[in-house]
């Protein structure tokens, strides 16, 4: 099943997404995989653009105290936080939080705190003495069963007038240009089922609006486009989907192999294209 093209790409993620995902990084058999995955996806032009738009938005309101929930390894927080300010990265995974602490040890104005934001706190139990000016949640809500609980908990770190930025994808709007449309539809369906909250990207403006008093708006809609089949397969998880669809009998082994082969061929011919819809929305608390 594994194609040579998938194995040989320097910029691809060389391993499959483990069965449990970003909702339980530390419980997976290889938490280090997620470090590698975050590092590689962050290099994608669309992800760079998303981070740039978030940094610009935070900068436009002059926020100096910033809290990021699900900060991963902390690169976005480091970019967003002015040297005169303080950034608080809240991260459920001990492995990712420790990586963030190591990577940004030279920045005394960044704090990385292990905490599950679905489980409470409460502000009093976190070392955030004063309310923050901005809350950022990027690529996290798709992994969360109840975003409203997470937002309500995170709001305890804010004040009236704080900026709230939510940013995520809608897997149900993923497109894959592939001649076998039937198997393609099965793969997209499986990718959605693999996420706890697959379509949250399209719901972000409403979520912001329900949560904040201020008018909510879309900051940007960005298409993450990948035109190299092997990269798309690894980053978007096609190969994993096919394994699951074959295992549960939805797709035959032969159809899965043929789908992969046609994908490699269309990629070589320059006609392969996959897109993942990503939205950034914001509002004022
Ligand atoms: C896809 S990663 C995104 C990381 C980072 N925001 C980025 O864009 O590079 C999702 C992150 O959310 C974290 N996460 C998931 N559930 C969480 C929760 N309940 N509280 C805090 N962090 C959580 C995961 O551990 C992971 O680091």
Short mmCIF file of C-alpha atoms and ligand atoms in Angstrom, two decimals:
data_model
loop_
_atom_site.label_atom_id
_atom_site.label_comp_id
_atom_site.label_asym_id
_atom_site.label_seq_id
_atom_site.Cartn_x
_atom_site.Cartn_y
_atom_site.Cartn_z
CA UNK A 1 0.00 0.00 0.00
CA UNK A 2 2.81 2.42 0.85
CA UNK A 3 3.99 4.03 -2.38
CA UNK A 4 7.60 4.91 -3.00
CA UNK A 5 6.54 8.48 -3.63
CA UNK A 6 5.02 8.62 -0.15
CA UNK A 7 8.21 7.29 1.45
CA UNK A 8 10.67 9.51 -0.31
CA UNK A 9 9.41 13.01 0.24
CA UNK A 10 11.67 15.04 2.48
CA UNK A 11 8.83 17.37 3.42
CA UNK A 12 6.26 14.71 4.12
CA UNK A 13 5.30 13.41 7.51
CA UNK A 14 6.71 9.94 7.32
CA UNK A 15 4.35 8.21 9.73
CA UNK A 16 0.65 7.65 9.95
CA UNK A 17 -1.45 9.56 12.44
CA UNK A 18 -1.89 7.28 15.46
CA UNK A 19 -5.42 6.16 16.24
CA UNK A 20 -5.90 8.60 19.09
CA UNK A 21 -5.16 12.10 17.99
CA UNK A 22 -4.52 15.58 19.29
CA UNK A 23 -7.17 15.15 21.97
CA UNK A 24 -4.92 12.66 23.80
CA UNK A 25 -1.36 13.17 22.58
CA UNK A 26 0.34 11.75 25.70
CA UNK A 27 -1.78 8.58 25.59
CA UNK A 28 -0.65 7.62 22.09
CA UNK A 29 2.12 5.10 21.51
CA UNK A 30 4.33 7.79 19.99
CA UNK A 31 3.69 11.34 21.29
CA UNK A 32 6.87 12.48 19.50
CA UNK A 33 5.02 11.96 16.24
CA UNK A 34 2.85 14.97 17.05
CA UNK A 35 5.89 17.19 17.50
CA UNK A 36 7.10 16.19 14.05
CA UNK A 37 3.62 16.63 12.58
CA UNK A 38 3.23 20.16 13.99
CA UNK A 39 6.70 21.18 12.80
CA UNK A 40 6.03 19.95 9.28
CA UNK A 41 2.50 21.28 8.87
CA UNK A 42 3.57 24.69 10.17
CA UNK A 43 5.84 24.99 7.12
CA UNK A 44 2.89 24.80 4.70
CA UNK A 45 2.31 28.19 3.03
CA UNK A 46 -1.36 28.24 4.08
CA UNK A 47 -0.46 27.59 7.71
CA UNK A 48 2.16 30.34 7.56
CA UNK A 49 -0.49 32.69 6.16
CA UNK A 50 -2.92 31.74 8.95
CA UNK A 51 -0.32 32.43 11.64
CA UNK A 52 0.55 35.73 9.96
CA UNK A 53 -3.13 36.82 9.92
CA UNK A 54 -3.54 35.91 13.61
CA UNK A 55 -0.37 37.76 14.62
CA UNK A 56 -1.52 40.84 12.65
CA UNK A 57 -4.97 40.75 14.26
CA UNK A 58 -3.55 40.48 17.78
CA UNK A 59 -1.06 43.27 17.03
CA UNK A 60 -3.81 45.53 15.65
CA UNK A 61 -5.46 45.84 19.08
CA UNK A 62 -2.14 46.33 20.88
CA UNK A 63 -2.61 43.21 23.02
CA UNK A 64 0.30 42.66 25.38
CA UNK A 65 -1.04 39.86 27.60
CA UNK A 66 -2.05 36.94 25.43
CA UNK A 67 -3.35 33.50 26.30
CA UNK A 68 -3.28 30.68 23.77
CA UNK A 69 -5.18 27.47 24.46
CA UNK A 70 -3.70 24.34 22.87
CA UNK A 71 -0.47 26.16 22.04
CA UNK A 72 1.41 23.01 20.96
CA UNK A 73 5.12 23.82 20.82
CA UNK A 74 4.56 27.52 21.26
CA UNK A 75 5.83 29.09 18.02
CA UNK A 76 2.67 31.10 17.36
CA UNK A 77 2.58 32.39 20.94
CA UNK A 78 6.21 33.49 20.62
CA UNK A 79 5.37 35.39 17.42
CA UNK A 80 2.27 37.03 18.91
CA UNK A 81 3.72 38.21 22.20
CA UNK A 82 5.50 41.58 22.21
CA UNK A 83 8.76 41.66 24.18
CA UNK A 84 7.15 44.08 26.62
CA UNK A 85 4.19 41.75 27.15
CA UNK A 86 3.55 38.22 28.43
CA UNK A 87 2.25 35.16 26.63
CA UNK A 88 0.59 32.25 28.42
CA UNK A 89 0.48 28.98 26.51
CA UNK A 90 -1.98 26.47 27.93
CA UNK A 91 -1.37 22.96 26.67
CA UNK A 92 -2.97 19.65 27.65
CA UNK A 93 -0.08 17.49 26.47
CA UNK A 94 2.90 17.26 28.83
CA UNK A 95 5.14 16.20 25.91
CA UNK A 96 4.20 19.22 23.79
CA UNK A 97 4.28 21.63 26.71
CA UNK A 98 7.76 20.50 27.73
CA UNK A 99 8.90 20.91 24.12
CA UNK A 100 7.50 24.45 24.15
CA UNK A 101 9.32 25.20 27.41
CA UNK A 102 12.60 23.89 26.00
CA UNK A 103 12.28 25.70 22.67
CA UNK A 104 11.40 29.05 24.19
CA UNK A 105 13.47 28.90 27.39
CA UNK A 106 15.29 32.07 26.36
CA UNK A 107 12.04 34.05 26.33
CA UNK A 108 11.32 35.08 29.89
CA UNK A 109 8.01 36.61 28.82
CA UNK A 110 6.46 33.27 27.82
CA UNK A 111 4.91 30.78 30.24
CA UNK A 112 3.85 27.31 29.14
CA UNK A 113 1.43 25.60 31.48
CA UNK A 114 0.16 22.01 31.34
CA UNK A 115 -3.57 22.16 31.68
CA UNK A 116 -6.68 20.57 30.16
CA UNK A 117 -9.03 23.43 29.44
CA UNK A 118 -12.06 21.19 29.39
CA UNK A 119 -11.43 20.20 32.99
CA UNK A 120 -11.80 23.54 34.64
CA UNK A 121 -9.91 25.88 36.22
CA UNK A 122 -9.89 28.02 37.21
CA UNK A 123 -8.06 31.17 36.89
CA UNK A 124 -6.99 30.96 40.53
CA UNK A 125 -5.17 27.68 39.87
CA UNK A 126 -3.23 29.06 36.89
CA UNK A 127 -0.30 31.45 37.30
CA UNK A 128 -2.12 34.19 35.35
CA UNK A 129 -2.49 36.91 37.91
CA UNK A 130 -4.17 39.57 35.75
CA UNK A 131 -6.68 39.22 32.90
CA UNK A 132 -5.34 38.91 29.37
CA UNK A 133 -6.07 41.17 26.38
CA UNK A 134 -6.42 38.40 23.82
CA UNK A 135 -7.31 34.72 23.59
CA UNK A 136 -6.19 32.66 20.58
CA UNK A 137 -7.27 29.09 19.78
CA UNK A 138 -5.75 27.75 16.57
CA UNK A 139 -6.41 24.23 15.19
CA UNK A 140 -7.71 22.94 18.54
CA UNK A 141 -11.52 23.05 18.48
CA UNK A 142 -11.76 20.26 15.86
CA UNK A 143 -10.39 17.99 18.61
CA UNK A 144 -12.78 19.20 21.31
CA UNK A 145 -16.15 17.62 22.07
CA UNK A 146 -17.64 20.75 23.57
CA UNK A 147 -16.03 24.00 22.39
CA UNK A 148 -18.43 26.09 24.46
CA UNK A 149 -17.15 24.60 27.73
CA UNK A 150 -13.57 25.22 26.65
CA UNK A 151 -14.40 28.82 25.70
CA UNK A 152 -16.25 29.45 28.94
CA UNK A 153 -13.25 28.20 30.92
CA UNK A 154 -10.82 30.20 28.83
CA UNK A 155 -12.92 33.35 29.29
CA UNK A 156 -11.92 33.35 32.93
CA UNK A 157 -8.49 34.50 31.80
CA UNK A 158 -9.96 37.54 30.00
CA UNK A 159 -11.53 40.93 30.70
CA UNK A 160 -14.39 42.83 29.07
CA UNK A 161 -13.05 44.08 25.75
CA UNK A 162 -10.51 41.27 25.26
CA UNK A 163 -10.06 40.02 21.71
CA UNK A 164 -11.05 36.40 21.00
CA UNK A 165 -9.60 34.73 17.88
CA UNK A 166 -10.75 31.27 16.83
CA UNK A 167 -9.10 29.53 13.90
CA UNK A 168 -9.80 26.07 12.52
CA UNK A 169 -10.66 23.89 9.54
CA UNK A 170 -13.83 22.36 8.14
CA UNK A 171 -12.93 18.82 7.04
CA UNK A 172 -16.34 18.37 5.41
CA UNK A 173 -15.32 21.01 2.84
CA UNK A 174 -12.14 19.19 1.89
CA UNK A 175 -11.77 18.64 -1.85
CA UNK A 176 -9.57 16.10 -3.62
CA UNK A 177 -9.34 16.25 -7.41
CA UNK A 178 -9.17 12.57 -8.25
CA UNK A 179 -10.82 10.62 -11.10
CA UNK A 180 -12.23 7.99 -8.70
CA UNK A 181 -14.88 10.20 -7.11
CA UNK A 182 -16.57 7.34 -5.24
CA UNK A 183 -13.49 6.29 -3.23
CA UNK A 184 -12.59 9.96 -2.81
CA UNK A 185 -15.97 10.63 -1.16
CA UNK A 186 -15.39 7.66 1.16
CA UNK A 187 -12.01 9.05 2.16
CA UNK A 188 -13.41 12.51 2.90
CA UNK A 189 -16.18 10.91 4.97
CA UNK A 190 -13.65 8.88 6.93
CA UNK A 191 -11.45 11.95 7.53
CA UNK A 192 -14.50 13.72 9.00
CA UNK A 193 -15.39 10.77 11.22
CA UNK A 194 -11.80 10.76 12.51
CA UNK A 195 -12.31 14.25 14.00
CA UNK A 196 -14.40 14.91 17.09
CA UNK A 197 -15.67 18.20 15.64
CA UNK A 198 -14.87 18.07 11.91
CA UNK A 199 -16.92 21.03 10.64
CA UNK A 200 -16.11 23.48 13.41
CA UNK A 201 -14.21 25.74 10.98
CA UNK A 202 -17.45 26.85 9.34
CA UNK A 203 -19.09 27.45 12.73
CA UNK A 204 -16.44 29.75 14.19
CA UNK A 205 -18.15 33.05 13.54
CA UNK A 206 -21.34 31.80 15.23
CA UNK A 207 -19.32 30.41 18.13
CA UNK A 208 -17.58 33.77 18.56
CA UNK A 209 -20.91 35.57 18.31
CA UNK A 210 -22.58 33.39 20.96
CA UNK A 211 -19.62 33.73 23.26
CA UNK A 212 -18.78 37.42 22.92
CA UNK A 213 -20.86 40.55 23.25
CA UNK A 214 -19.09 42.35 20.43
CA UNK A 215 -19.84 41.83 16.75
CA UNK A 216 -18.12 38.70 15.43
CA UNK A 217 -16.47 38.67 12.03
CA UNK A 218 -14.48 36.45 9.71
CA UNK A 219 -10.86 37.59 9.60
CA UNK A 220 -9.91 35.30 6.72
CA UNK A 221 -10.91 32.20 4.81
CA UNK A 222 -7.82 30.37 3.61
CA UNK A 223 -7.61 27.32 1.38
CA UNK A 224 -4.77 25.02 2.35
CA UNK A 225 -3.91 23.67 -1.09
CA UNK A 226 -1.53 20.73 -1.59
CA UNK A 227 -0.69 19.68 -5.14
CA UNK A 228 1.76 16.85 -4.43
CA UNK A 229 -0.08 13.60 -3.80
CA UNK A 230 2.39 12.05 -1.36
CA UNK A 231 2.46 15.19 0.80
CA UNK A 232 -1.34 15.40 0.78
CA UNK A 233 -1.59 11.71 1.59
CA UNK A 234 0.61 12.05 4.65
CA UNK A 235 -0.54 15.43 5.92
CA UNK A 236 -4.25 14.91 5.31
CA UNK A 237 -4.17 11.21 6.21
CA UNK A 238 -5.40 9.58 2.96
CA UNK A 239 -3.31 6.48 3.48
CA UNK A 240 -4.64 6.01 7.00
CA UNK A 241 -8.21 6.49 5.73
CA UNK A 242 -7.75 3.86 3.06
CA UNK A 243 -6.37 1.40 5.63
CA UNK A 244 -9.46 1.95 7.78
CA UNK A 245 -11.88 1.75 4.83
CA UNK A 246 -10.25 -1.49 3.66
CA UNK A 247 -10.29 -2.92 7.19
CA UNK A 248 -14.00 -2.22 7.62
CA UNK A 249 -14.85 -3.51 4.16
CA UNK A 250 -16.04 -0.22 2.67
CA UNK A 251 -13.31 -0.17 0.02
CA UNK A 252 -11.57 -3.18 -1.49
CA UNK A 253 -7.81 -3.58 -1.28
CA UNK A 254 -7.65 -3.36 -5.09
CA UNK A 255 -9.68 -0.13 -5.21
CA UNK A 256 -7.49 1.39 -2.50
CA UNK A 257 -4.28 0.53 -4.37
CA UNK A 258 -5.74 1.82 -7.62
CA UNK A 259 -6.80 5.07 -5.94
CA UNK A 260 -3.28 5.62 -4.60
CA UNK A 261 -1.71 4.77 -7.95
CA UNK A 262 -4.02 7.17 -9.84
CA UNK A 263 -3.27 9.87 -7.28
CA UNK A 264 0.47 9.46 -7.86
CA UNK A 265 -0.06 9.56 -11.62
CA UNK A 266 -2.23 12.68 -11.57
CA UNK A 267 0.30 14.30 -9.27
CA UNK A 268 3.11 13.49 -11.71
CA UNK A 269 0.98 14.93 -14.52
CA UNK A 270 0.52 18.13 -12.50
CA UNK A 271 -3.24 17.82 -12.18
CA UNK A 272 -3.59 16.66 -8.58
CA UNK A 273 -5.01 19.15 -6.10
CA UNK A 274 -6.42 18.84 -2.60
CA UNK A 275 -7.80 21.70 -0.54
CA UNK A 276 -8.70 22.04 3.10
CA UNK A 277 -10.87 25.00 4.12
CA UNK A 278 -9.58 27.02 7.08
CA UNK A 279 -11.35 29.98 8.72
CA UNK A 280 -10.20 32.57 11.23
CA UNK A 281 -12.94 34.45 13.11
CA UNK A 282 -12.79 37.00 15.90
CA UNK A 283 -14.90 39.03 18.29
CA UNK A 284 -14.52 41.25 21.31
CA UNK A 285 -15.60 39.96 24.70
C1 LIG B 1 -3.49 20.38 16.15
S1 LIG B 1 -2.68 20.83 17.61
C2 LIG B 1 -2.47 22.58 17.31
C3 LIG B 1 -1.32 23.16 18.07
C4 LIG B 1 -1.09 24.64 17.78
N1 LIG B 1 -2.24 25.43 18.18
C5 LIG B 1 -0.78 24.84 16.32
O1 LIG B 1 -1.63 25.36 15.59
O2 LIG B 1 0.35 24.51 15.91
C6 LIG B 1 -3.96 20.80 18.87
C7 LIG B 1 -3.40 21.11 20.26
O3 LIG B 1 -4.46 21.28 21.21
C8 LIG B 1 -4.09 20.63 22.42
N2 LIG B 1 -5.31 20.33 23.18
C9 LIG B 1 -6.27 19.42 22.85
N3 LIG B 1 -7.24 19.43 23.77
C10 LIG B 1 -6.89 20.36 24.72
C11 LIG B 1 -7.49 20.82 25.93
N4 LIG B 1 -8.65 20.31 26.36
N5 LIG B 1 -6.87 21.80 26.64
C12 LIG B 1 -5.69 22.31 26.21
N6 LIG B 1 -5.07 21.90 25.07
C13 LIG B 1 -5.66 20.95 24.34
C14 LIG B 1 -3.33 19.40 21.93
O4 LIG B 1 -2.55 18.80 22.93
C15 LIG B 1 -2.52 20.00 20.78
O5 LIG B 1 -1.32 20.56 21.21
#
